[in-house]
PDB file of C-alpha atoms in Angstrom:
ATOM      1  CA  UNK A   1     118.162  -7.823 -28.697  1.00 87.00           C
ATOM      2  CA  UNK A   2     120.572 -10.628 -29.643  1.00 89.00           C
ATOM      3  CA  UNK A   3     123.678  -8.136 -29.896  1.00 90.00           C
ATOM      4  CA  UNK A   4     122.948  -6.262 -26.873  1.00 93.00           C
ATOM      5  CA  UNK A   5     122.917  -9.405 -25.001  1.00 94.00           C
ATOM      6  CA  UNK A   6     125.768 -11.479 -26.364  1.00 93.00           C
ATOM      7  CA  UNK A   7     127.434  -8.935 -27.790  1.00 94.00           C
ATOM      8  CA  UNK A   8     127.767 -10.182 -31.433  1.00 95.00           C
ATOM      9  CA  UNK A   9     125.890 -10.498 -34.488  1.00 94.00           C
ATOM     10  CA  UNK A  10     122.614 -12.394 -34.512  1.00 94.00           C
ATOM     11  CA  UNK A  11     124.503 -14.122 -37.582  1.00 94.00           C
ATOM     12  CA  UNK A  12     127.494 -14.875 -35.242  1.00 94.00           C
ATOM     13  CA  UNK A  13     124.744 -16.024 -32.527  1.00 94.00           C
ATOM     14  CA  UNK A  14     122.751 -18.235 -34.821  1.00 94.00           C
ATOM     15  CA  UNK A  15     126.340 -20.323 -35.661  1.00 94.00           C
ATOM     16  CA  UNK A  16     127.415 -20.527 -31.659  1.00 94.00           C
ATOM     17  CA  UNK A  17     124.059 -22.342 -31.178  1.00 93.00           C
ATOM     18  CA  UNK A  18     123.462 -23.968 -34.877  1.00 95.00           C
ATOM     19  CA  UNK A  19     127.613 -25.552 -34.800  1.00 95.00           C
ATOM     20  CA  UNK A  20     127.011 -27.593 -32.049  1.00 94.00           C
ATOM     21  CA  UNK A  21     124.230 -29.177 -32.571  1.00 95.00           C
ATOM     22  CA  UNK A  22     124.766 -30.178 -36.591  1.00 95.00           C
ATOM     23  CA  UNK A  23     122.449 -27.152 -38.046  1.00 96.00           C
ATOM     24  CA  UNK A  24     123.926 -26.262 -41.271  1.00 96.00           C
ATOM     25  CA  UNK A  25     122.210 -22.846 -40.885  1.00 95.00           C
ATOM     26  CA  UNK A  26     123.402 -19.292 -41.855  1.00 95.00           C
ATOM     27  CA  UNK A  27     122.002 -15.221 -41.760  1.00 94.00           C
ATOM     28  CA  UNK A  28     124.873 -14.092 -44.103  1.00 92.00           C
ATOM     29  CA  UNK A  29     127.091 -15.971 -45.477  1.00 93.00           C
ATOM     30  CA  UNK A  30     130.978 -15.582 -45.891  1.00 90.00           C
ATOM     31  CA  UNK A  31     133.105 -16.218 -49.085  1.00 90.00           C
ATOM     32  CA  UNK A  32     133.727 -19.223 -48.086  1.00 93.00           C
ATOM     33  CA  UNK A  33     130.087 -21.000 -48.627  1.00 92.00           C
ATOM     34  CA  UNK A  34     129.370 -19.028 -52.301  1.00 89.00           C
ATOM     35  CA  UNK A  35     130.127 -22.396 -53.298  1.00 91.00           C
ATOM     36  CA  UNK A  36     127.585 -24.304 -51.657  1.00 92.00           C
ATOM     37  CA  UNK A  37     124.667 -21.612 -52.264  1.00 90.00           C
ATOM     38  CA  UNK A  38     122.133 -22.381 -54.649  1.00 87.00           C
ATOM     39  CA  UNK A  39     121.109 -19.560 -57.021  1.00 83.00           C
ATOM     40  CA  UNK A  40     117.473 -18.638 -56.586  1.00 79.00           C
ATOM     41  CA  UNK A  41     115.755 -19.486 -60.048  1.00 80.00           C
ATOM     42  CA  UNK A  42     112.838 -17.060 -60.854  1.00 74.00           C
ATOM     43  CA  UNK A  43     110.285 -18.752 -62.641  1.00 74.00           C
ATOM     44  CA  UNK A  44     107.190 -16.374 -63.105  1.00 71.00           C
ATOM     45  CA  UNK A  45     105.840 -18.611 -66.376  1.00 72.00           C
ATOM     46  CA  UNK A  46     105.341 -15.924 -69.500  1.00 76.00           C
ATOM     47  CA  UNK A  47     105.677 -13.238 -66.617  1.00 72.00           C
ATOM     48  CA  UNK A  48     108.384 -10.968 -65.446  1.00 67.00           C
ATOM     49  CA  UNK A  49     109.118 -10.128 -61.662  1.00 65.00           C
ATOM     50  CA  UNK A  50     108.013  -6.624 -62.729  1.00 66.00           C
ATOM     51  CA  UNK A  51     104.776  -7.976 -63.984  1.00 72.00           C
ATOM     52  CA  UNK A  52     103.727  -9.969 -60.983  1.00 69.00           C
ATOM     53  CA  UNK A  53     104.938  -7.406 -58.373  1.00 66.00           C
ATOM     54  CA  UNK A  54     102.675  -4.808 -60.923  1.00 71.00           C
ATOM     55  CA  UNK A  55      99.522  -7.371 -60.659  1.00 74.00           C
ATOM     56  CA  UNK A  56      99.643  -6.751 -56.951  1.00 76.00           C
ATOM     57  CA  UNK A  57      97.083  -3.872 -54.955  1.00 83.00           C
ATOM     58  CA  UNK A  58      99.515  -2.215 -54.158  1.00 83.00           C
ATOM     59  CA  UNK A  59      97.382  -0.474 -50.889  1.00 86.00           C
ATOM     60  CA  UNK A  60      97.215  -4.049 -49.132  1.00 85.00           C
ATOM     61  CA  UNK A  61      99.499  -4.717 -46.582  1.00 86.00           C
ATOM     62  CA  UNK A  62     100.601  -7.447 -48.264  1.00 82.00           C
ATOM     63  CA  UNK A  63     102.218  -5.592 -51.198  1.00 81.00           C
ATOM     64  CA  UNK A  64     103.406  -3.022 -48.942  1.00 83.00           C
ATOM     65  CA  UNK A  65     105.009  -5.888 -46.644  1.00 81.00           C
ATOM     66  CA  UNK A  66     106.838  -7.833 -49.720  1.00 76.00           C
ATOM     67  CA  UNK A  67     108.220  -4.630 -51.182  1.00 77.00           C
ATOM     68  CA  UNK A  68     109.898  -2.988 -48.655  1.00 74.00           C
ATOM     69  CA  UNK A  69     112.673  -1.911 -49.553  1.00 70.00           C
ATOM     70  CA  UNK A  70     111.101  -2.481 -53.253  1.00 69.00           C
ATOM     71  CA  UNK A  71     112.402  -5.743 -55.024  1.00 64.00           C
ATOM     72  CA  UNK A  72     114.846  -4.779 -58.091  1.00 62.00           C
ATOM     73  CA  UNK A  73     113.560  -6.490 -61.321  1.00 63.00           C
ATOM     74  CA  UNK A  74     116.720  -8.595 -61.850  1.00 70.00           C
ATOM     75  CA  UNK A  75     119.440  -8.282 -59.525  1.00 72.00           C
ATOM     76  CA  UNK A  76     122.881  -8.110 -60.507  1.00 77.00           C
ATOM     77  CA  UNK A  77     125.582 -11.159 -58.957  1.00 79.00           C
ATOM     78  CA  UNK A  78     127.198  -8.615 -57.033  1.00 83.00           C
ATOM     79  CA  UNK A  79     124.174  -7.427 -55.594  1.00 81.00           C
ATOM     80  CA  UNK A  80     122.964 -11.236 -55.092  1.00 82.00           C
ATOM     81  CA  UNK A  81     126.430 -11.777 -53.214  1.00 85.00           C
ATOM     82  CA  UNK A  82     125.976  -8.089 -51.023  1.00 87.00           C
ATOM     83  CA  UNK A  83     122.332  -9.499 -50.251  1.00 84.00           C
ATOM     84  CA  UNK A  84     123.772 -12.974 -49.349  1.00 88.00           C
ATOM     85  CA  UNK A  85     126.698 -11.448 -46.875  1.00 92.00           C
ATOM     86  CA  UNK A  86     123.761  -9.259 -44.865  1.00 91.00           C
ATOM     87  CA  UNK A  87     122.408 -10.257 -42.078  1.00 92.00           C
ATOM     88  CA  UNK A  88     118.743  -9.948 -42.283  1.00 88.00           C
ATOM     89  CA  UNK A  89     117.261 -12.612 -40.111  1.00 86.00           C
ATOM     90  CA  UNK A  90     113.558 -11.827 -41.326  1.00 80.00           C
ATOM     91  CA  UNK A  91     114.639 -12.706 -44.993  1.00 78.00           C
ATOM     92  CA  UNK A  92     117.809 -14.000 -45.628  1.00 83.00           C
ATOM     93  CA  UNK A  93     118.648 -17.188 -43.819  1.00 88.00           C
ATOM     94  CA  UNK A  94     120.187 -19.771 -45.473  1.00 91.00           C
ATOM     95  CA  UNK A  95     119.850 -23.411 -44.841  1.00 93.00           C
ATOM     96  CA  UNK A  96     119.109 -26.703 -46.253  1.00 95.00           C
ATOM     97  CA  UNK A  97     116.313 -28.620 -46.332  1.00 96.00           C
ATOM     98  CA  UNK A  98     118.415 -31.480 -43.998  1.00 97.00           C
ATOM     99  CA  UNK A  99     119.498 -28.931 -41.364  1.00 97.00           C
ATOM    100  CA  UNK A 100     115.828 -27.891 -41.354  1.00 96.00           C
ATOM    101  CA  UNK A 101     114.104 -30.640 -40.678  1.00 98.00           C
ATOM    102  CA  UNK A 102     116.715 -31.179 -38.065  1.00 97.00           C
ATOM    103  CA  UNK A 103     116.133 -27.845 -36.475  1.00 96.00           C
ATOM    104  CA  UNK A 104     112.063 -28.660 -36.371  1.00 97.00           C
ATOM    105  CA  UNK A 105     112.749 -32.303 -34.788  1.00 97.00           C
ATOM    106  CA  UNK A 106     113.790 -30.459 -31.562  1.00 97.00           C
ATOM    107  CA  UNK A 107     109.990 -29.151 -31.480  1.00 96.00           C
ATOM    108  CA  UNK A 108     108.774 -32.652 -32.317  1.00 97.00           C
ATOM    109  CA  UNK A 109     110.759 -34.659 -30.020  1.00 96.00           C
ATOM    110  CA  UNK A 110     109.874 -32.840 -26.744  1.00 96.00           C
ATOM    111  CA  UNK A 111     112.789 -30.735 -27.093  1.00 96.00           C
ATOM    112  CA  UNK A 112     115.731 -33.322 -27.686  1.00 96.00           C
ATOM    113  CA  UNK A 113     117.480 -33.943 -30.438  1.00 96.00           C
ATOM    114  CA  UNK A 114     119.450 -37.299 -30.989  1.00 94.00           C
ATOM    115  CA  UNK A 115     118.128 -37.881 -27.464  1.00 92.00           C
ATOM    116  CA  UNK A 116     120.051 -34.592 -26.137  1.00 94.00           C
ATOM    117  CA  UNK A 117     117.566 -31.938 -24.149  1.00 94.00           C
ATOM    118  CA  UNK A 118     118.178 -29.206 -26.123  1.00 93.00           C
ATOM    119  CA  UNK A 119     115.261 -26.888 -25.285  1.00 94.00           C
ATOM    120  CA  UNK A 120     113.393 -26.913 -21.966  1.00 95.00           C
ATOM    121  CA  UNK A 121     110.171 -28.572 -22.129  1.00 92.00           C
ATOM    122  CA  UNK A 122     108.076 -25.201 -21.624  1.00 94.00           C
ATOM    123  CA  UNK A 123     110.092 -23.729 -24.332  1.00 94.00           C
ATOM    124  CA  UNK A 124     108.890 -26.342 -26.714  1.00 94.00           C
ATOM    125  CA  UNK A 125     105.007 -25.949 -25.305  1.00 94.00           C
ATOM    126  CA  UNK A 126     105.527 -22.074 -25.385  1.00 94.00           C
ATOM    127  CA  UNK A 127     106.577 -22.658 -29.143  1.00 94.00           C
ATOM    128  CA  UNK A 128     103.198 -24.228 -30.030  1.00 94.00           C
ATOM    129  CA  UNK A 129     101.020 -22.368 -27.955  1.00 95.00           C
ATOM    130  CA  UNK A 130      98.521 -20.062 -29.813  1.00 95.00           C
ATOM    131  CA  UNK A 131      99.218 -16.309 -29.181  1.00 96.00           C
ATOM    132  CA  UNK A 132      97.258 -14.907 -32.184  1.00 94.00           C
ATOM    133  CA  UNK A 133      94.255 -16.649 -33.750  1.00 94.00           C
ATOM    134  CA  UNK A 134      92.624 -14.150 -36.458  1.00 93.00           C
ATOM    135  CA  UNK A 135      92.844 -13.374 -40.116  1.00 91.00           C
ATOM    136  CA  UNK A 136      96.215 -12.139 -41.172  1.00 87.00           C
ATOM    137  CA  UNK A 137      96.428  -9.243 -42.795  1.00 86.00           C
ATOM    138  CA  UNK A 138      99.309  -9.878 -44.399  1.00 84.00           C
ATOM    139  CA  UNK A 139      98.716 -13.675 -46.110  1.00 79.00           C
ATOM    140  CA  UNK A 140      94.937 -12.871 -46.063  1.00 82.00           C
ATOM    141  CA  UNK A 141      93.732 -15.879 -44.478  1.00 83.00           C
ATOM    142  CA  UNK A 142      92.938 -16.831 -40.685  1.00 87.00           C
ATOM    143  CA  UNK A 143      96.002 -17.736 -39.392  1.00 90.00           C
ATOM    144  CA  UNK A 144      96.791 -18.657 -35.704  1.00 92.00           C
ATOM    145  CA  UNK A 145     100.673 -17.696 -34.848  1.00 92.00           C
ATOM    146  CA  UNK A 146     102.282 -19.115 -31.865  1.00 94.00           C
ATOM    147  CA  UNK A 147     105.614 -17.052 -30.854  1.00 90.00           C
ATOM    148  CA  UNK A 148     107.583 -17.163 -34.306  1.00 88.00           C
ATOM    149  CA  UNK A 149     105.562 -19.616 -35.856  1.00 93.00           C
ATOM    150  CA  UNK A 150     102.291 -20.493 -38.014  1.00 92.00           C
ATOM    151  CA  UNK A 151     100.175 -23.174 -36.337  1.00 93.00           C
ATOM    152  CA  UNK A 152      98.502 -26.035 -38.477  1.00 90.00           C
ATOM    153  CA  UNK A 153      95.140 -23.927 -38.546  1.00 81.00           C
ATOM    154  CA  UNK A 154      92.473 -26.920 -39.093  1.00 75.00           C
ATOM    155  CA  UNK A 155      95.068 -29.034 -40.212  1.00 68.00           C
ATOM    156  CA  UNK A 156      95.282 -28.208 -43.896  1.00 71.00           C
ATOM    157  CA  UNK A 157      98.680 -26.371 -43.842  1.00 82.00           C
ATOM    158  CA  UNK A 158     101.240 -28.750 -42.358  1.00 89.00           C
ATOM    159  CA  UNK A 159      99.727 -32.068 -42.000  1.00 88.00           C
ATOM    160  CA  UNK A 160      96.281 -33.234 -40.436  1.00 90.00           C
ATOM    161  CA  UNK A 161      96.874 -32.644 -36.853  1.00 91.00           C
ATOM    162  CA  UNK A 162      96.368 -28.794 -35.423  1.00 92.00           C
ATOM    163  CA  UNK A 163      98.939 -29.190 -32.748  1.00 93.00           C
ATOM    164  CA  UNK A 164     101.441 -29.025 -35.789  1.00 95.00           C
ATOM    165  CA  UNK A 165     103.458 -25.822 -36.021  1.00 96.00           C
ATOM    166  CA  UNK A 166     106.015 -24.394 -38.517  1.00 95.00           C
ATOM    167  CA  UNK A 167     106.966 -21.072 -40.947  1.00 92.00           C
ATOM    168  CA  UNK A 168     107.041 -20.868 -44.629  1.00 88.00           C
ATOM    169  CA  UNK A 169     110.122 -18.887 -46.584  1.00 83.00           C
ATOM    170  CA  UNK A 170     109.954 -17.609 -50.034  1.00 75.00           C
ATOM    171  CA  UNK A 171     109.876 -19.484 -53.573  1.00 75.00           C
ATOM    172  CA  UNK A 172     107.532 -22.437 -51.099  1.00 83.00           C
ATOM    173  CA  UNK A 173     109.864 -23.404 -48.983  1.00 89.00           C
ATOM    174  CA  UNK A 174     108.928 -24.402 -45.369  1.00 93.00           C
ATOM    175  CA  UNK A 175     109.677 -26.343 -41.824  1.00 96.00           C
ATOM    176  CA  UNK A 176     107.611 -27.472 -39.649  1.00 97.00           C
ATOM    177  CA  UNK A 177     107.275 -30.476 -36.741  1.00 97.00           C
ATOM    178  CA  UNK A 178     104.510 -32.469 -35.791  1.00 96.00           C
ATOM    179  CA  UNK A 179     104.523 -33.043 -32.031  1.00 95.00           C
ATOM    180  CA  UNK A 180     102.207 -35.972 -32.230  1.00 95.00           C
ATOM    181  CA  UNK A 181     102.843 -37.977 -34.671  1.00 96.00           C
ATOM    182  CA  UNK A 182     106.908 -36.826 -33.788  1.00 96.00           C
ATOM    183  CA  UNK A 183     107.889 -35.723 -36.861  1.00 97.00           C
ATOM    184  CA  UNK A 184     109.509 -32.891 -38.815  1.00 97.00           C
ATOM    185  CA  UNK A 185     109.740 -31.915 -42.511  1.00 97.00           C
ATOM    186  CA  UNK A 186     112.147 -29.364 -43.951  1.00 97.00           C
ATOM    187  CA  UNK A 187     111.342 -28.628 -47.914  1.00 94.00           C
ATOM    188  CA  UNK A 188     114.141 -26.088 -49.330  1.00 92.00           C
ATOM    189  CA  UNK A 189     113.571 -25.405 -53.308  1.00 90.00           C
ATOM    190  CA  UNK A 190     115.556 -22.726 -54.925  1.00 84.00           C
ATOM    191  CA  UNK A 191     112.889 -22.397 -57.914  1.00 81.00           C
ATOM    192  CA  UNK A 192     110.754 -19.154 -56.999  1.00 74.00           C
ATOM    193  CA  UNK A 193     107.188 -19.080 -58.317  1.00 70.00           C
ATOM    194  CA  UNK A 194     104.651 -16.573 -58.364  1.00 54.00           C
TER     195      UNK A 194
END
């Protein structure tokens, strides 16, 4: 939808909005950031990746969610730099843990940021507002998802208030803001556990 409307890449799109507005925030990343990447760090305990993706059922939804395409064991640096330079917005944005907690203020602060309007006011309330409330079938738990986002689901997720709202990415980390109490929290580990 992004590249039909703006006519670019949704990678392109993300750094004409995130630029502006001080995001450090990528879907693929050039060359010129390999630097500033953080190798993911596997750390399974006395398992392999092999072993916990082999623990799974794999006829849940879940396994048949996290392995599509199927995860290689170990992958090679070039195929860690192909997967890096792809822009896969549903599982390969990079960021840090500063830029997201920046990105989740907006929702906090009745859509400003350094007291900027940034989002309109219903975008922010359309943001929070509960569009799904039942168990998912992927995470296995009851799970109420606003419009791109997990809501604080009796407040034992993201903080103790329910109005709370955020997503979780792999290895644990996570962004979320708190519209009451006006706060945001962005948590970006590169250590993935099982």
């Amino acid at each position: 939808v992004i590249r039909r409307i703006t006519e670019v890449s949704v990678g392109t799109y993300l750094r004409s909005v995130a630029d502006p507005i001080g995001l450090d925030m990528h879907i693929g990343v050039g060359l010129e950031l390999d630097a500033r990447v953080a190798d993911d760090v596997p750390d399974y305990g006395d398992q392999s990746a092999a072993d916990v993706w082999g623990a799974m059922d794999e006829t849940t939804i879940a396994f048949q969610t996290f392995t599509n395409p199927p995860p290689p064991p170990e992958m090679s640096a070039e195929q860690v730099t192909l997967w890096r330079r792809m822009e896969m917005p549903a599982g390969n944005a990079h960021t840090n843990a500063r830029s997201l907690a920046r990105l989740f203020s907006i929702y906090a602060n009745e859509g400003k940021l350094d007291g900027v309007a940034v989002l309109a006011p219903n975008t922010v309330q359309q943001a929070g507002t509960i569009v799904s409330d039942t168990i998912d079938e992927v995470f296995g738990m009851q799970a109420q998802w606003t419009l791109g986002y997990l809501r604080n689901y009796s407040g034992f997720i993201y903080g103790p208030n329910t109005e709370t709202f955020g997503h979780r990415g792999s290895g644990g980390s996570f962004g979320f803001a708190d519209p009451v109490r006006r706060i945001s929290v962005g948590y970006a580990p590169n250590r993935l556990t099982a």
